[in-house]
Amino acid sequence: FQTAADESKQIDLMVNNAGTLNEYDWEPVVQLNLVACVRGSKLAMKHMSKKNGGRGGRIINTCSDLGLIDFHQLPLYCATKHGVRSFTSSMALHPDKELTGVQFACICPSVTRTDLMRSYNETISMAEDLEAIAIPTSRVAEGFLKLLRMSRMNGAILYIDKLKCEFCKLEYVGLGPVWTPQQ
Ligand SMILES: NC(=O)C1=CN([C@@H]2O[C@H](COP(=O)(O)OP(=O)(O)OC[C@H]3O[C@@H](n4cnc5c(N)ncnc54)[C@H](O)[C@@H]3O)[C@@H](O)[C@H]2O)C=CC1
Ligand SMILES: CC/C=C\CC(=O)/C=C/C=C\C=C\C=C\[C@@H](O)[C@@H](O)C/C=C\CCC(=O)O
C-alpha cells in the first residue's frame, strides 16, 4: 500500500479482494479474509480522508453471497464474509463520512469460476453442479463497474448472481435508515 501511495501520491480506490477458503487450516483464512480486509480499509481510510489532507475516495471490499446467508459446508468462510459485510456497512454508517469523503461498499458474488471455486470442487463430488451454477468473472466485473459509475455508493451491498445484480436492503431496526441507491 505504501509503495502505491508513494508512487501515485493519491489513491482514489482501494479494493480488498484477496480471499481464500479452507475450513481445516482455518486461522490463516481469518487473517486474510477478515483481518487483512480491515487493515487494508483502515490504511486506505487514513490516506484518503479529507480530515488528513486527502481528497476522499472509495473502498470496495469483496464479500460473497455467503456473507449474507449461512451455509453448513463452509461455516468459517461464512463467518469471515459476514464479518467483511458487517465491517463494511458499519464503516459506511459512520457519521463522519461527509467529513472524510470516504465511501464504503461491498460486492457479494455467488459462486464464480476462479481457482478458489476449482479448489473447493476438488474436495467434493459435485463439480458439474457447481459448474452449472457458477458465474463468469466478467459478471462480477459488471457489478463492480456498476458501483464505480455511481457517484454515491456509500453503504451499498451488491449481490451478484447469474440473473441478478441488485442492492441488498438490510433493516437497521430502530437504529437508522435502510440504504437505498442514489445516483
Ligand atoms: N470464486 C467464488 O466463487 C467467489 C469468490 N469470492 C471472493 O472473491 C475474492 C477473490 O477470490 P477468487 O478470485 O475467487 O479466488 P482466487 O483464489 O482465484 O484468487 C485469490 C487471490 O487472492 C490472492 N491472495 C491469496 N492469499 C493472499 C495473501 N496472503 N496475500 C495477498 N494476496 C493473497 C491470490 O494471489 C489471488 O490473486 C475472495 O475474497 C473470495 O472470497 C466471493 C464470492 C464467490
Ligand atoms: C464454492 C466455493 C467458492 C466460493 C465461495 C463463495 O464465496 C461463495 C460460495 C457460494 C455458494 C457455494 C455453494 C456450494 C455448494 C455446493 O457445495 C453444492 O451444494 C452445490 C450443489 C449443487 C447446487 C445445485 C443447485 O442447487 O442449484
PDB file of C-alpha atoms and ligand atoms in Angstrom:
ATOM      1  CA  PHE A   1       0.000   0.000   0.000  1.00  0.00           C
ATOM      2  CA  GLN A   2       2.786   2.405   0.945  1.00  0.00           C
ATOM      3  CA  THR A   3       4.543   1.823  -2.387  1.00  0.00           C
ATOM      4  CA  ALA A   4       1.343   2.596  -4.281  1.00  0.00           C
ATOM      5  CA  ALA A   5       0.731   5.691  -2.156  1.00  0.00           C
ATOM      6  CA  ASP A   6       4.313   6.928  -2.694  1.00  0.00           C
ATOM      7  CA  GLU A   7       4.219   6.327  -6.438  1.00  0.00           C
ATOM      8  CA  SER A   8       0.816   7.775  -7.202  1.00  0.00           C
ATOM      9  CA  LYS A   9       0.567  10.368  -4.409  1.00  0.00           C
ATOM     10  CA  GLN A  10      -3.200   9.947  -4.302  1.00  0.00           C
ATOM     11  CA  ILE A  11      -5.129   6.695  -4.069  1.00  0.00           C
ATOM     12  CA  ASP A  12      -8.776   7.071  -5.112  1.00  0.00           C
ATOM     13  CA  LEU A  13      -9.867   3.440  -4.907  1.00  0.00           C
ATOM     14  CA  MET A  14      -8.924   0.589  -2.598  1.00  0.00           C
ATOM     15  CA  VAL A  15     -10.245  -2.908  -3.319  1.00  0.00           C
ATOM     16  CA  ASN A  16      -9.739  -5.534  -0.643  1.00  0.00           C
ATOM     17  CA  ASN A  17     -10.226  -8.599  -2.816  1.00  0.00           C
ATOM     18  CA  ALA A  18      -7.767 -11.280  -1.682  1.00  0.00           C
ATOM     19  CA  GLY A  19      -9.522 -14.194  -0.055  1.00  0.00           C
ATOM     20  CA  THR A  20      -9.231 -17.901   0.463  1.00  0.00           C
ATOM     21  CA  LEU A  21     -11.198 -20.898   1.645  1.00  0.00           C
ATOM     22  CA  ASN A  22     -10.047 -23.706   3.941  1.00  0.00           C
ATOM     23  CA  GLU A  23     -12.261 -24.999   6.728  1.00  0.00           C
ATOM     24  CA  TYR A  24      -9.458 -27.158   8.222  1.00  0.00           C
ATOM     25  CA  ASP A  25      -6.397 -24.904   8.319  1.00  0.00           C
ATOM     26  CA  TRP A  26      -8.701 -22.012   9.147  1.00  0.00           C
ATOM     27  CA  GLU A  27      -6.718 -19.420  11.124  1.00  0.00           C
ATOM     28  CA  PRO A  28      -4.874 -18.065   8.049  1.00  0.00           C
ATOM     29  CA  VAL A  29      -8.295 -17.731   6.427  1.00  0.00           C
ATOM     30  CA  VAL A  30      -9.462 -15.389   9.188  1.00  0.00           C
ATOM     31  CA  GLN A  31      -6.216 -13.420   8.801  1.00  0.00           C
ATOM     32  CA  LEU A  32      -6.637 -12.991   5.054  1.00  0.00           C
ATOM     33  CA  ASN A  33     -10.405 -12.725   4.597  1.00  0.00           C
ATOM     34  CA  LEU A  34     -11.177 -10.531   7.598  1.00  0.00           C
ATOM     35  CA  VAL A  35      -8.065  -9.130   9.304  1.00  0.00           C
ATOM     36  CA  ALA A  36      -6.370  -8.084   6.049  1.00  0.00           C
ATOM     37  CA  CYS A  37      -9.603  -6.529   4.804  1.00  0.00           C
ATOM     38  CA  VAL A  38      -9.912  -4.446   7.981  1.00  0.00           C
ATOM     39  CA  ARG A  39      -6.210  -3.491   7.861  1.00  0.00           C
ATOM     40  CA  GLY A  40      -6.429  -2.511   4.192  1.00  0.00           C
ATOM     41  CA  SER A  41      -9.585  -0.497   4.778  1.00  0.00           C
ATOM     42  CA  LYS A  42      -8.062   1.377   7.698  1.00  0.00           C
ATOM     43  CA  LEU A  43      -4.850   2.151   5.795  1.00  0.00           C
ATOM     44  CA  ALA A  44      -6.824   3.449   2.830  1.00  0.00           C
ATOM     45  CA  MET A  45      -9.211   5.388   5.067  1.00  0.00           C
ATOM     46  CA  LYS A  46      -6.315   7.184   6.759  1.00  0.00           C
ATOM     47  CA  HIS A  47      -4.693   8.035   3.423  1.00  0.00           C
ATOM     48  CA  MET A  48      -7.901   9.159   1.673  1.00  0.00           C
ATOM     49  CA  SER A  49      -9.613  11.063   4.472  1.00  0.00           C
ATOM     50  CA  LYS A  50     -10.145  14.767   3.860  1.00  0.00           C
ATOM     51  CA  LYS A  51      -9.552  15.177   7.581  1.00  0.00           C
ATOM     52  CA  ASN A  52      -5.924  14.161   6.956  1.00  0.00           C
ATOM     53  CA  GLY A  53      -5.469  16.305   3.853  1.00  0.00           C
ATOM     54  CA  GLY A  54      -6.623  13.599   1.403  1.00  0.00           C
ATOM     55  CA  ARG A  55      -9.328  14.121  -1.190  1.00  0.00           C
ATOM     56  CA  GLY A  56     -11.707  11.301  -0.271  1.00  0.00           C
ATOM     57  CA  GLY A  57     -12.086   8.010  -2.091  1.00  0.00           C
ATOM     58  CA  ARG A  58     -13.789   4.660  -2.328  1.00  0.00           C
ATOM     59  CA  ILE A  59     -13.161   1.407  -0.524  1.00  0.00           C
ATOM     60  CA  ILE A  60     -14.770  -1.684  -2.074  1.00  0.00           C
ATOM     61  CA  ASN A  61     -14.490  -4.959  -0.211  1.00  0.00           C
ATOM     62  CA  THR A  62     -15.082  -8.325  -1.849  1.00  0.00           C
ATOM     63  CA  CYS A  63     -17.577 -10.172   0.294  1.00  0.00           C
ATOM     64  CA  SER A  64     -19.669 -13.109  -1.011  1.00  0.00           C
ATOM     65  CA  ASP A  65     -23.251 -14.292  -1.080  1.00  0.00           C
ATOM     66  CA  LEU A  66     -22.044 -16.327   1.904  1.00  0.00           C
ATOM     67  CA  GLY A  67     -21.667 -13.012   3.735  1.00  0.00           C
ATOM     68  CA  LEU A  68     -25.461 -12.724   3.561  1.00  0.00           C
ATOM     69  CA  ILE A  69     -26.593 -16.263   4.320  1.00  0.00           C
ATOM     70  CA  ASP A  70     -25.466 -19.280   6.349  1.00  0.00           C
ATOM     71  CA  PHE A  71     -24.093 -22.442   4.746  1.00  0.00           C
ATOM     72  CA  HIS A  72     -23.270 -25.580   6.735  1.00  0.00           C
ATOM     73  CA  GLN A  73     -20.420 -26.737   4.476  1.00  0.00           C
ATOM     74  CA  LEU A  74     -18.384 -23.547   4.942  1.00  0.00           C
ATOM     75  CA  PRO A  75     -19.009 -22.164   8.453  1.00  0.00           C
ATOM     76  CA  LEU A  76     -15.643 -20.432   8.886  1.00  0.00           C
ATOM     77  CA  TYR A  77     -15.683 -18.940   5.398  1.00  0.00           C
ATOM     78  CA  CYS A  78     -19.224 -17.683   6.089  1.00  0.00           C
ATOM     79  CA  ALA A  79     -18.128 -16.159   9.395  1.00  0.00           C
ATOM     80  CA  THR A  80     -15.292 -14.217   7.761  1.00  0.00           C
ATOM     81  CA  LYS A  81     -17.551 -12.956   4.972  1.00  0.00           C
ATOM     82  CA  HIS A  82     -20.305 -11.927   7.392  1.00  0.00           C
ATOM     83  CA  GLY A  83     -17.523 -10.015   9.170  1.00  0.00           C
ATOM     84  CA  VAL A  84     -16.470  -8.297   5.949  1.00  0.00           C
ATOM     85  CA  ARG A  85     -20.065  -7.384   5.162  1.00  0.00           C
ATOM     86  CA  SER A  86     -20.785  -6.011   8.613  1.00  0.00           C
ATOM     87  CA  PHE A  87     -17.478  -4.151   8.916  1.00  0.00           C
ATOM     88  CA  THR A  88     -18.028  -2.501   5.529  1.00  0.00           C
ATOM     89  CA  SER A  89     -21.604  -1.408   6.076  1.00  0.00           C
ATOM     90  CA  SER A  90     -20.856  -0.296   9.643  1.00  0.00           C
ATOM     91  CA  MET A  91     -17.985   1.869   8.385  1.00  0.00           C
ATOM     92  CA  ALA A  92     -20.380   3.328   5.809  1.00  0.00           C
ATOM     93  CA  LEU A  93     -22.779   4.328   8.568  1.00  0.00           C
ATOM     94  CA  HIS A  94     -20.184   6.381  10.438  1.00  0.00           C
ATOM     95  CA  PRO A  95     -21.472   9.933  10.939  1.00  0.00           C
ATOM     96  CA  ASP A  96     -18.039  11.329   9.934  1.00  0.00           C
ATOM     97  CA  LYS A  97     -18.393  10.149   6.341  1.00  0.00           C
ATOM     98  CA  GLU A  98     -19.237  13.562   4.869  1.00  0.00           C
ATOM     99  CA  LEU A  99     -16.116  14.976   6.552  1.00  0.00           C
ATOM    100  CA  THR A 100     -13.799  12.179   5.448  1.00  0.00           C
ATOM    101  CA  GLY A 101     -15.187  11.888   1.897  1.00  0.00           C
ATOM    102  CA  VAL A 102     -14.527   8.142   2.036  1.00  0.00           C
ATOM    103  CA  GLN A 103     -17.259   5.818   0.782  1.00  0.00           C
ATOM    104  CA  PHE A 104     -17.520   2.116   1.650  1.00  0.00           C
ATOM    105  CA  ALA A 105     -19.305  -0.625  -0.297  1.00  0.00           C
ATOM    106  CA  CYS A 106     -19.058  -4.376  -0.822  1.00  0.00           C
ATOM    107  CA  ILE A 107     -19.850  -6.845  -3.563  1.00  0.00           C
ATOM    108  CA  CYS A 108     -21.399 -10.237  -2.798  1.00  0.00           C
ATOM    109  CA  PRO A 109     -20.947 -12.557  -5.769  1.00  0.00           C
ATOM    110  CA  SER A 110     -22.348 -16.087  -5.841  1.00  0.00           C
ATOM    111  CA  VAL A 111     -20.085 -18.982  -6.899  1.00  0.00           C
ATOM    112  CA  THR A 112     -17.693 -17.681  -9.555  1.00  0.00           C
ATOM    113  CA  ARG A 113     -15.404 -19.637 -11.901  1.00  0.00           C
ATOM    114  CA  THR A 114     -11.979 -18.988 -10.371  1.00  0.00           C
ATOM    115  CA  ASP A 115      -9.179 -21.009  -8.763  1.00  0.00           C
ATOM    116  CA  LEU A 116     -10.996 -20.697  -5.432  1.00  0.00           C
ATOM    117  CA  MET A 117     -14.044 -22.477  -6.837  1.00  0.00           C
ATOM    118  CA  ARG A 118     -11.916 -25.107  -8.519  1.00  0.00           C
ATOM    119  CA  SER A 119     -10.037 -25.861  -5.279  1.00  0.00           C
ATOM    120  CA  TYR A 120     -13.359 -26.268  -3.467  1.00  0.00           C
ATOM    121  CA  ASN A 121     -14.615 -28.539  -6.230  1.00  0.00           C
ATOM    122  CA  GLU A 122     -11.694 -30.869  -5.601  1.00  0.00           C
ATOM    123  CA  THR A 123     -12.977 -31.521  -2.077  1.00  0.00           C
ATOM    124  CA  ILE A 124     -16.475 -32.536  -3.133  1.00  0.00           C
ATOM    125  CA  SER A 125     -18.007 -34.715  -5.808  1.00  0.00           C
ATOM    126  CA  MET A 126     -20.313 -32.093  -7.232  1.00  0.00           C
ATOM    127  CA  ALA A 127     -18.093 -30.429  -9.784  1.00  0.00           C
ATOM    128  CA  GLU A 128     -20.695 -30.467 -12.501  1.00  0.00           C
ATOM    129  CA  ASP A 129     -23.422 -28.986 -10.311  1.00  0.00           C
ATOM    130  CA  LEU A 130     -21.155 -26.193  -9.101  1.00  0.00           C
ATOM    131  CA  GLU A 131     -20.037 -25.507 -12.659  1.00  0.00           C
ATOM    132  CA  ALA A 132     -23.699 -25.245 -13.624  1.00  0.00           C
ATOM    133  CA  ILE A 133     -24.492 -22.549 -11.074  1.00  0.00           C
ATOM    134  CA  ALA A 134     -21.180 -20.662 -11.309  1.00  0.00           C
ATOM    135  CA  ILE A 135     -20.948 -17.250 -12.940  1.00  0.00           C
ATOM    136  CA  PRO A 136     -18.010 -15.972 -15.040  1.00  0.00           C
ATOM    137  CA  THR A 137     -15.660 -13.366 -13.572  1.00  0.00           C
ATOM    138  CA  SER A 138     -16.947 -10.899 -16.201  1.00  0.00           C
ATOM    139  CA  ARG A 139     -20.310 -10.931 -14.405  1.00  0.00           C
ATOM    140  CA  VAL A 140     -18.606  -9.835 -11.180  1.00  0.00           C
ATOM    141  CA  ALA A 141     -16.740  -7.144 -13.122  1.00  0.00           C
ATOM    142  CA  GLU A 142     -20.102  -5.812 -14.396  1.00  0.00           C
ATOM    143  CA  GLY A 143     -21.298  -5.435 -10.804  1.00  0.00           C
ATOM    144  CA  PHE A 144     -18.056  -3.791  -9.772  1.00  0.00           C
ATOM    145  CA  LEU A 145     -18.359  -1.242 -12.601  1.00  0.00           C
ATOM    146  CA  LYS A 146     -21.952  -0.563 -11.625  1.00  0.00           C
ATOM    147  CA  LEU A 147     -20.681   0.587  -8.211  1.00  0.00           C
ATOM    148  CA  LEU A 148     -17.929   2.710  -9.732  1.00  0.00           C
ATOM    149  CA  ARG A 149     -20.388   4.507 -12.016  1.00  0.00           C
ATOM    150  CA  MET A 150     -22.459   5.674  -9.059  1.00  0.00           C
ATOM    151  CA  SER A 151     -21.360   8.988  -7.641  1.00  0.00           C
ATOM    152  CA  ARG A 152     -22.709   7.894  -4.244  1.00  0.00           C
ATOM    153  CA  MET A 153     -22.125   4.249  -3.450  1.00  0.00           C
ATOM    154  CA  ASN A 154     -21.620   4.580   0.302  1.00  0.00           C
ATOM    155  CA  GLY A 155     -23.250   1.661   2.159  1.00  0.00           C
ATOM    156  CA  ALA A 156     -24.042  -0.384  -0.938  1.00  0.00           C
ATOM    157  CA  ILE A 157     -24.107  -4.171  -0.623  1.00  0.00           C
ATOM    158  CA  LEU A 158     -24.295  -5.504  -4.168  1.00  0.00           C
ATOM    159  CA  TYR A 159     -25.472  -9.089  -4.678  1.00  0.00           C
ATOM    160  CA  ILE A 160     -24.421 -10.659  -7.983  1.00  0.00           C
ATOM    161  CA  ASP A 161     -25.562 -13.983  -9.466  1.00  0.00           C
ATOM    162  CA  LYS A 162     -26.500 -15.291 -12.915  1.00  0.00           C
ATOM    163  CA  LEU A 163     -29.790 -13.437 -13.054  1.00  0.00           C
ATOM    164  CA  LYS A 164     -29.491 -10.589 -10.567  1.00  0.00           C
ATOM    165  CA  CYS A 165     -27.159  -7.724  -9.856  1.00  0.00           C
ATOM    166  CA  GLU A 166     -29.035  -5.870  -7.182  1.00  0.00           C
ATOM    167  CA  PHE A 167     -28.607  -3.975  -3.930  1.00  0.00           C
ATOM    168  CA  CYS A 168     -29.493  -5.705  -0.677  1.00  0.00           C
ATOM    169  CA  LYS A 169     -31.550  -3.791   1.797  1.00  0.00           C
ATOM    170  CA  LEU A 170     -30.644  -4.501   5.381  1.00  0.00           C
ATOM    171  CA  GLU A 171     -33.004  -3.368   8.086  1.00  0.00           C
ATOM    172  CA  TYR A 172     -31.260  -1.374  10.794  1.00  0.00           C
ATOM    173  CA  VAL A 173     -34.106  -1.974  13.201  1.00  0.00           C
ATOM    174  CA  GLY A 174     -34.821   1.231  15.083  1.00  0.00           C
ATOM    175  CA  LEU A 175     -31.230   2.409  14.721  1.00  0.00           C
ATOM    176  CA  GLY A 176     -31.029   4.087  11.355  1.00  0.00           C
ATOM    177  CA  PRO A 177     -32.227   4.285   7.789  1.00  0.00           C
ATOM    178  CA  VAL A 178     -32.448   1.490   5.250  1.00  0.00           C
ATOM    179  CA  TRP A 179     -29.919   2.136   2.478  1.00  0.00           C
ATOM    180  CA  THR A 180     -31.290   2.991  -0.968  1.00  0.00           C
ATOM    181  CA  PRO A 181     -29.203   3.734  -4.059  1.00  0.00           C
ATOM    182  CA  GLN A 182     -28.770   7.386  -5.064  1.00  0.00           C
ATOM    183  CA  GLN A 183     -27.256   8.432  -8.355  1.00  0.00           C
TER     184      GLN A 183
HETATM  185  N1  LIG B   1     -14.856 -17.737  -6.512  1.00  0.00           N
HETATM  186  C1  LIG B   1     -16.015 -17.580  -5.886  1.00  0.00           C
HETATM  187  O1  LIG B   1     -16.956 -18.389  -6.026  1.00  0.00           O
HETATM  188  C2  LIG B   1     -16.225 -16.403  -5.005  1.00  0.00           C
HETATM  189  C3  LIG B   1     -15.167 -15.676  -4.500  1.00  0.00           C
HETATM  190  N2  LIG B   1     -15.409 -14.616  -3.670  1.00  0.00           N
HETATM  191  C4  LIG B   1     -14.329 -13.832  -3.111  1.00  0.00           C
HETATM  192  O2  LIG B   1     -13.631 -13.213  -4.180  1.00  0.00           O
HETATM  193  C5  LIG B   1     -12.305 -12.899  -3.773  1.00  0.00           C
HETATM  194  C6  LIG B   1     -11.351 -13.337  -4.827  1.00  0.00           C
HETATM  195  O3  LIG B   1     -11.384 -14.770  -4.864  1.00  0.00           O
HETATM  196  P1  LIG B   1     -11.194 -15.634  -6.183  1.00  0.00           P
HETATM  197  O4  LIG B   1     -10.732 -14.785  -7.313  1.00  0.00           O
HETATM  198  O5  LIG B   1     -12.372 -16.474  -6.340  1.00  0.00           O
HETATM  199  O6  LIG B   1     -10.043 -16.573  -5.676  1.00  0.00           O
HETATM  200  P2  LIG B   1      -8.616 -16.935  -6.291  1.00  0.00           P
HETATM  201  O7  LIG B   1      -8.068 -17.996  -5.399  1.00  0.00           O
HETATM  202  O8  LIG B   1      -8.758 -17.216  -7.728  1.00  0.00           O
HETATM  203  O9  LIG B   1      -7.820 -15.581  -6.093  1.00  0.00           O
HETATM  204  C7  LIG B   1      -7.459 -15.144  -4.809  1.00  0.00           C
HETATM  205  C8  LIG B   1      -6.442 -14.041  -4.920  1.00  0.00           C
HETATM  206  O10 LIG B   1      -6.025 -13.721  -3.599  1.00  0.00           O
HETATM  207  C9  LIG B   1      -4.607 -13.608  -3.597  1.00  0.00           C
HETATM  208  N3  LIG B   1      -4.073 -13.990  -2.287  1.00  0.00           N
HETATM  209  C10 LIG B   1      -4.206 -15.187  -1.682  1.00  0.00           C
HETATM  210  N4  LIG B   1      -3.575 -15.165  -0.488  1.00  0.00           N
HETATM  211  C11 LIG B   1      -3.037 -13.928  -0.345  1.00  0.00           C
HETATM  212  C12 LIG B   1      -2.268 -13.292   0.670  1.00  0.00           C
HETATM  213  N5  LIG B   1      -1.949 -13.937   1.798  1.00  0.00           N
HETATM  214  N6  LIG B   1      -1.893 -12.012   0.476  1.00  0.00           N
HETATM  215  C13 LIG B   1      -2.249 -11.346  -0.651  1.00  0.00           C
HETATM  216  N7  LIG B   1      -2.954 -11.910  -1.649  1.00  0.00           N
HETATM  217  C14 LIG B   1      -3.352 -13.182  -1.486  1.00  0.00           C
HETATM  218  C15 LIG B   1      -4.124 -14.586  -4.667  1.00  0.00           C
HETATM  219  O11 LIG B   1      -2.842 -14.225  -5.133  1.00  0.00           O
HETATM  220  C16 LIG B   1      -5.194 -14.428  -5.728  1.00  0.00           C
HETATM  221  O12 LIG B   1      -4.886 -13.372  -6.603  1.00  0.00           O
HETATM  222  C17 LIG B   1     -12.121 -13.589  -2.411  1.00  0.00           C
HETATM  223  O13 LIG B   1     -12.281 -12.634  -1.391  1.00  0.00           O
HETATM  224  C18 LIG B   1     -13.256 -14.600  -2.380  1.00  0.00           C
HETATM  225  O14 LIG B   1     -13.611 -14.925  -1.070  1.00  0.00           O
HETATM  226  C19 LIG B   1     -16.689 -14.215  -3.388  1.00  0.00           C
HETATM  227  C20 LIG B   1     -17.754 -14.888  -3.874  1.00  0.00           C
HETATM  228  C21 LIG B   1     -17.617 -16.035  -4.715  1.00  0.00           C
HETATM  229  C1  LIG B   2     -17.873 -22.888  -3.880  1.00  0.00           C
HETATM  230  C2  LIG B   2     -16.833 -22.145  -3.200  1.00  0.00           C
HETATM  231  C3  LIG B   2     -16.451 -20.911  -3.853  1.00  0.00           C
HETATM  232  C4  LIG B   2     -16.640 -19.701  -3.391  1.00  0.00           C
HETATM  233  C5  LIG B   2     -17.179 -19.398  -2.107  1.00  0.00           C
HETATM  234  C6  LIG B   2     -18.079 -18.237  -2.159  1.00  0.00           C
HETATM  235  O1  LIG B   2     -17.658 -17.130  -1.912  1.00  0.00           O
HETATM  236  C7  LIG B   2     -19.446 -18.424  -2.416  1.00  0.00           C
HETATM  237  C8  LIG B   2     -19.985 -19.627  -2.437  1.00  0.00           C
HETATM  238  C9  LIG B   2     -21.410 -19.744  -2.564  1.00  0.00           C
HETATM  239  C10 LIG B   2     -22.068 -20.879  -2.569  1.00  0.00           C
HETATM  240  C11 LIG B   2     -21.441 -22.147  -2.536  1.00  0.00           C
HETATM  241  C12 LIG B   2     -22.222 -23.205  -2.662  1.00  0.00           C
HETATM  242  C13 LIG B   2     -21.663 -24.521  -2.765  1.00  0.00           C
HETATM  243  C14 LIG B   2     -22.485 -25.532  -2.878  1.00  0.00           C
HETATM  244  C15 LIG B   2     -22.013 -26.905  -3.131  1.00  0.00           C
HETATM  245  O2  LIG B   2     -21.412 -27.499  -2.049  1.00  0.00           O
HETATM  246  C16 LIG B   2     -23.144 -27.758  -3.592  1.00  0.00           C
HETATM  247  O3  LIG B   2     -24.008 -27.980  -2.534  1.00  0.00           O
HETATM  248  C17 LIG B   2     -23.890 -27.131  -4.754  1.00  0.00           C
HETATM  249  C18 LIG B   2     -24.518 -28.239  -5.494  1.00  0.00           C
HETATM  250  C19 LIG B   2     -25.492 -28.089  -6.293  1.00  0.00           C
HETATM  251  C20 LIG B   2     -26.191 -26.806  -6.497  1.00  0.00           C
HETATM  252  C21 LIG B   2     -27.285 -27.004  -7.448  1.00  0.00           C
HETATM  253  C22 LIG B   2     -28.359 -26.009  -7.119  1.00  0.00           C
HETATM  254  O4  LIG B   2     -28.884 -26.058  -6.002  1.00  0.00           O
HETATM  255  O5  LIG B   2     -28.660 -25.164  -7.965  1.00  0.00           O
END
